Short mmCIF file of C-alpha atoms and ligand atoms in Angstrom, two decimals:
data_model
loop_
_atom_site.label_atom_id
_atom_site.label_comp_id
_atom_site.label_asym_id
_atom_site.label_seq_id
_atom_site.Cartn_x
_atom_site.Cartn_y
_atom_site.Cartn_z
CA MET A 19 107.08 144.94 151.13
CA GLU A 20 109.21 147.39 153.01
CA LEU A 21 113.00 146.81 152.70
CA ILE A 22 115.44 148.06 155.31
CA ILE A 23 119.18 147.58 154.76
CA ALA A 24 121.24 148.05 157.90
CA THR A 25 123.93 146.43 160.00
CA LYS A 26 123.22 143.37 162.08
CA GLU A 27 123.43 145.45 165.26
CA GLU A 28 120.95 148.01 163.94
CA ILE A 29 118.55 145.32 162.77
CA ASN A 30 118.64 143.45 166.09
CA LYS A 31 117.88 146.72 167.85
CA LEU A 32 115.05 147.76 165.51
CA VAL A 33 113.32 144.37 165.62
CA SER A 34 113.69 143.86 169.37
CA GLU A 35 112.40 147.39 170.05
CA GLU A 36 109.36 146.74 167.87
CA ILE A 37 108.58 143.59 169.86
CA ILE A 38 109.13 145.36 173.20
CA GLU A 39 106.81 148.18 172.13
CA LEU A 40 104.17 145.69 171.01
CA ILE A 41 104.27 143.83 174.34
CA ASN A 42 104.16 147.06 176.32
CA LYS A 43 101.07 148.13 174.36
CA ASN A 44 99.39 144.74 174.60
CA ASN A 45 100.67 142.46 177.39
CA HIS A 46 98.63 139.59 175.96
CA CYS A 47 100.11 139.79 172.48
CA ILE A 48 100.91 136.70 170.42
CA LEU A 49 104.45 136.34 169.11
CA GLY A 50 105.38 134.12 166.17
CA LEU A 51 108.94 133.03 166.83
CA ALA A 52 111.72 131.55 164.70
CA THR A 53 114.86 129.57 165.38
CA GLY A 54 118.15 129.41 163.46
CA SER A 55 121.17 131.66 163.76
CA THR A 56 119.37 134.77 162.46
CA PRO A 57 117.11 135.74 165.40
CA ILE A 58 119.61 135.06 168.20
CA GLY A 59 120.70 138.71 168.45
CA VAL A 60 117.06 139.81 168.74
CA TYR A 61 116.45 137.30 171.56
CA ASP A 62 119.60 138.51 173.36
CA LEU A 63 118.23 142.07 173.31
CA LEU A 64 114.79 140.91 174.50
CA VAL A 65 116.44 139.15 177.46
CA LYS A 66 118.44 142.32 178.18
CA ALA A 67 115.28 144.45 178.07
CA TYR A 68 113.61 142.04 180.51
CA ASN A 69 116.61 142.23 182.86
CA ASP A 70 116.51 146.02 182.60
CA LYS A 71 112.81 145.83 183.58
CA ARG A 72 111.72 147.43 180.30
CA VAL A 73 109.36 144.58 179.43
CA SER A 74 107.58 141.61 180.96
CA PHE A 75 106.57 138.45 179.07
CA LYS A 76 104.24 137.31 181.86
CA ASP A 77 101.09 137.36 179.73
CA VAL A 78 102.67 136.84 176.32
CA THR A 79 101.85 133.77 174.23
CA SER A 80 104.20 132.42 171.59
CA PHE A 81 103.97 130.03 168.67
CA ASN A 82 107.12 128.76 167.00
CA LEU A 83 107.33 128.09 163.30
CA ASP A 84 108.74 124.61 163.26
CA GLU A 85 110.43 121.67 164.91
CA TYR A 86 112.42 118.65 163.77
CA VAL A 87 110.68 115.29 163.81
CA GLY A 88 112.37 112.69 165.98
CA LEU A 89 114.49 114.86 168.28
CA GLU A 90 113.68 114.82 171.97
CA GLU A 91 112.91 118.26 173.44
CA THR A 92 116.07 117.88 175.50
CA HIS A 93 118.27 117.34 172.40
CA ASN A 94 120.47 120.40 172.06
CA GLN A 95 119.40 120.88 168.41
CA SER A 96 115.65 120.61 169.05
CA TYR A 97 113.89 123.90 168.57
CA ARG A 98 112.28 123.60 172.02
CA TYR A 99 115.78 123.44 173.48
CA PHE A 100 116.84 126.41 171.33
CA MET A 101 113.91 128.56 172.44
CA ASN A 102 114.32 127.66 176.11
CA SER A 103 118.03 128.36 176.10
CA HIS A 104 117.96 131.57 174.02
CA LEU A 105 114.80 133.18 175.39
CA PHE A 106 112.22 131.37 177.52
CA ASP A 107 114.56 130.33 180.38
CA HIS A 108 115.72 133.94 180.78
CA VAL A 109 112.42 135.83 180.89
CA ASP A 110 109.17 135.56 182.86
CA ILE A 111 107.09 133.94 180.10
CA ASN A 112 104.72 131.18 181.26
CA ILE A 113 106.21 128.11 179.57
CA ASP A 114 102.68 126.67 179.13
CA ASN A 115 101.96 129.60 176.82
CA THR A 116 104.91 128.79 174.56
CA HIS A 117 103.98 126.51 171.68
CA ILE A 118 106.15 124.49 169.36
CA PRO A 119 104.52 122.27 166.73
CA SER A 120 104.81 118.59 167.56
CA ASN A 121 103.77 115.27 166.12
CA LYS A 122 103.68 113.77 169.56
CA ASP A 123 100.30 113.05 171.05
CA ASP A 124 100.17 116.09 173.32
CA SER A 125 98.53 119.50 173.45
CA ASN A 126 100.86 120.83 170.74
CA ASN A 127 99.65 118.31 168.19
CA TYR A 128 100.45 119.86 164.80
CA LYS A 129 97.05 118.93 163.39
CA ILE A 130 95.38 121.55 165.56
CA TYR A 131 98.25 124.07 165.56
CA ASP A 132 96.57 126.54 163.19
CA GLU A 133 93.35 126.28 165.15
CA LYS A 134 95.22 126.97 168.38
CA ILE A 135 96.82 130.07 166.86
CA LYS A 136 93.44 131.28 165.65
CA ASN A 137 91.78 130.60 169.01
CA ALA A 138 94.55 132.53 170.76
CA GLY A 139 93.68 135.56 168.62
CA GLY A 140 96.18 135.19 165.75
CA ILE A 141 99.85 136.07 165.58
CA ASP A 142 100.52 139.78 166.05
CA ILE A 143 104.09 139.69 164.75
CA GLN A 144 105.80 136.79 163.00
CA LEU A 145 109.58 136.71 163.01
CA LEU A 146 111.14 134.90 160.05
CA GLY A 147 114.54 133.93 158.72
CA ILE A 148 114.96 132.69 155.16
CA GLY A 149 116.76 129.64 153.80
CA SER A 150 119.34 129.94 151.02
CA ASN A 151 116.78 128.13 148.81
CA GLY A 152 114.06 130.65 149.73
CA HIS A 153 112.27 128.53 152.29
CA ILE A 154 110.47 130.14 155.21
CA ALA A 155 110.02 127.95 158.27
CA PHE A 156 110.52 124.50 156.68
CA ASN A 157 108.35 125.27 153.68
CA GLU A 158 110.68 124.07 150.96
CA PRO A 159 110.53 125.08 147.26
CA GLY A 160 107.43 123.57 145.68
CA THR A 161 105.29 123.86 148.83
CA PRO A 162 101.78 124.94 147.78
CA PHE A 163 100.95 128.47 148.93
CA ASN A 164 97.81 127.22 150.71
CA THR A 165 99.52 124.86 153.19
CA LYS A 166 98.76 124.85 156.88
CA THR A 167 100.95 123.28 159.58
CA HIS A 168 102.24 120.02 158.15
CA ILE A 169 105.03 117.42 158.12
CA VAL A 170 107.83 118.16 155.66
CA SER A 171 110.64 116.12 154.10
CA LEU A 172 113.71 118.35 154.20
CA LYS A 173 115.52 119.14 150.96
CA GLU A 174 119.17 118.26 150.55
CA SER A 175 120.11 121.98 150.52
CA THR A 176 118.43 122.53 153.90
CA ILE A 177 120.06 119.44 155.40
CA ASN A 178 123.41 120.75 154.14
CA ASP A 179 122.74 124.24 155.55
CA ASN A 180 121.80 122.81 158.94
CA ALA A 181 124.54 120.18 159.14
CA ARG A 182 126.77 122.82 160.74
CA PHE A 183 124.71 122.54 163.93
CA PHE A 184 125.15 118.74 164.19
CA SER A 185 128.30 116.67 164.57
CA SER A 186 127.68 115.11 161.15
CA LYS A 187 125.30 115.59 158.23
CA ASP A 188 123.84 112.14 158.88
CA GLU A 189 122.53 113.34 162.23
CA VAL A 190 120.31 116.05 160.71
CA PRO A 191 116.69 114.83 160.88
CA LYS A 192 115.11 114.21 157.48
CA GLU A 193 111.69 115.50 158.49
CA ALA A 194 110.27 118.46 160.33
CA ILE A 195 106.90 119.91 161.28
CA SER A 196 106.33 123.34 159.94
CA MET A 197 103.71 126.02 160.00
CA GLY A 198 102.48 126.29 156.41
CA LEU A 199 102.69 129.25 154.08
CA GLU A 200 99.03 130.02 154.66
CA SER A 201 99.60 129.85 158.43
CA ILE A 202 102.40 132.42 158.10
CA MET A 203 100.31 134.66 155.84
CA ASN A 204 97.64 134.79 158.56
CA ALA A 205 100.01 136.71 160.86
CA LYS A 206 99.02 140.36 161.22
CA ARG A 207 102.59 141.51 160.64
CA VAL A 208 105.68 139.73 159.29
CA VAL A 209 109.32 140.67 159.89
CA LEU A 210 111.89 138.72 157.88
CA ILE A 211 115.60 139.05 158.61
CA ALA A 212 118.43 137.93 156.30
CA TYR A 213 122.15 138.12 156.92
CA GLY A 214 125.05 137.21 154.67
CA LYS A 215 125.93 136.45 151.05
CA ASN A 216 124.38 132.99 151.32
CA LYS A 217 120.94 134.64 151.36
CA GLN A 218 121.39 137.16 148.54
CA GLU A 219 119.91 135.04 145.76
CA ALA A 220 116.85 134.16 147.85
CA ILE A 221 116.32 137.83 148.77
CA TYR A 222 116.62 138.90 145.15
CA LYS A 223 114.13 136.28 143.94
CA MET A 224 111.74 136.92 146.81
CA MET A 225 111.51 140.64 146.15
CA ALA A 226 112.19 141.09 142.43
CA LEU A 227 110.51 138.12 140.74
CA GLU A 228 106.83 137.19 140.46
CA PRO A 229 105.57 135.18 143.47
CA SER A 230 106.14 131.49 142.77
CA GLU A 231 105.90 128.28 144.73
CA ASP A 232 109.48 127.61 143.58
CA LEU A 233 110.55 130.34 146.01
CA PRO A 234 108.29 129.98 149.07
CA ALA A 235 109.24 133.34 150.63
CA SER A 236 107.91 135.15 147.55
CA ILE A 237 104.39 134.60 148.91
CA LEU A 238 105.15 137.49 151.27
CA GLN A 239 104.71 139.89 148.34
CA ASN A 240 101.00 139.23 148.85
CA HIS A 241 101.04 140.14 152.56
CA PRO A 242 99.95 143.69 153.45
CA ASN A 243 102.37 144.26 156.34
CA VAL A 244 105.88 142.92 155.82
CA THR A 245 109.30 144.38 156.55
CA ILE A 246 112.42 142.72 155.18
CA TYR A 247 115.59 143.56 157.10
CA CYS A 248 118.85 142.73 155.29
CA ASP A 249 122.47 143.40 155.94
CA GLU A 250 124.45 144.70 152.97
CA GLU A 251 125.65 141.26 151.90
CA ALA A 252 122.18 139.73 151.84
CA SER A 253 120.80 142.65 149.80
CA GLU A 254 123.71 142.94 147.35
CA LEU A 255 122.21 141.08 144.36
CA LEU A 256 118.86 142.82 144.77
CA VAL A 257 120.44 146.27 145.03
CA ASN A 258 122.72 145.62 142.02
CA ASN A 259 119.72 144.59 139.95
CA LEU A 260 117.77 147.71 140.89
CA LYS A 261 120.56 150.00 139.71
P1 PGA B 308 119.47 130.68 159.69
O1 PGA B 308 118.28 129.85 159.05
O2 PGA B 308 118.85 131.72 160.54
O3 PGA B 308 120.24 129.69 160.52
O4 PGA B 308 120.26 131.24 158.56
C1 PGA B 308 117.21 130.51 158.49
C2 PGA B 308 116.24 129.54 157.86
O5 PGA B 308 116.66 128.48 157.39
O6 PGA B 308 115.03 129.85 157.84
#
């Protein structure tokens, strides 16, 4: 795993430029996208690059990592709403080519999500955040490494982390649909971004300890093409332990 420690601004720039370069090389590329507070700066720069006519998303396909169960797409905390408002509504992507896993009986049915990704050609670059408990997507500690897209019961720590986006903790859905760890490992390249002290323990365990299902992100040690981007705070514990 490659580790890059930089400021938030530098990381947003590096990651967005990598995505722009990928699209400009292969208009039909497949993006694996993430929600949460972490990737917002990257999406802002992608929208800016589109407005500056440096990139077009016309032929791009995307697959998102996860979605809450039980929130309407129009709910302002649904991940469909998040993706539309932070990226899709502001660029020329064909909305029919943007996929979010769903347990509704429609074309995004989660049971065939992995098959759809495979049939599309596989994810060229998967963007990831990380939870304070080491989850990636909604793969909580204890998730078997060989899981595909599935329904997940959210852990208390994740509900607490995400309560800040809802008016009360009780409003946070208790279940989500998530790409599995095996689904994520099938991406050709993985870029994980972590900001802030809240992530430093997860980053340390992910990179310094043996891969374990107790820390889902540690599976990435087994992936051949991963870059971890951290700000100083998120990398502090890891760096101190390497000294
Ligand atoms: P965050 O969430 O980007 O809001 O910190 C990351 C995650 O839980 O995967």
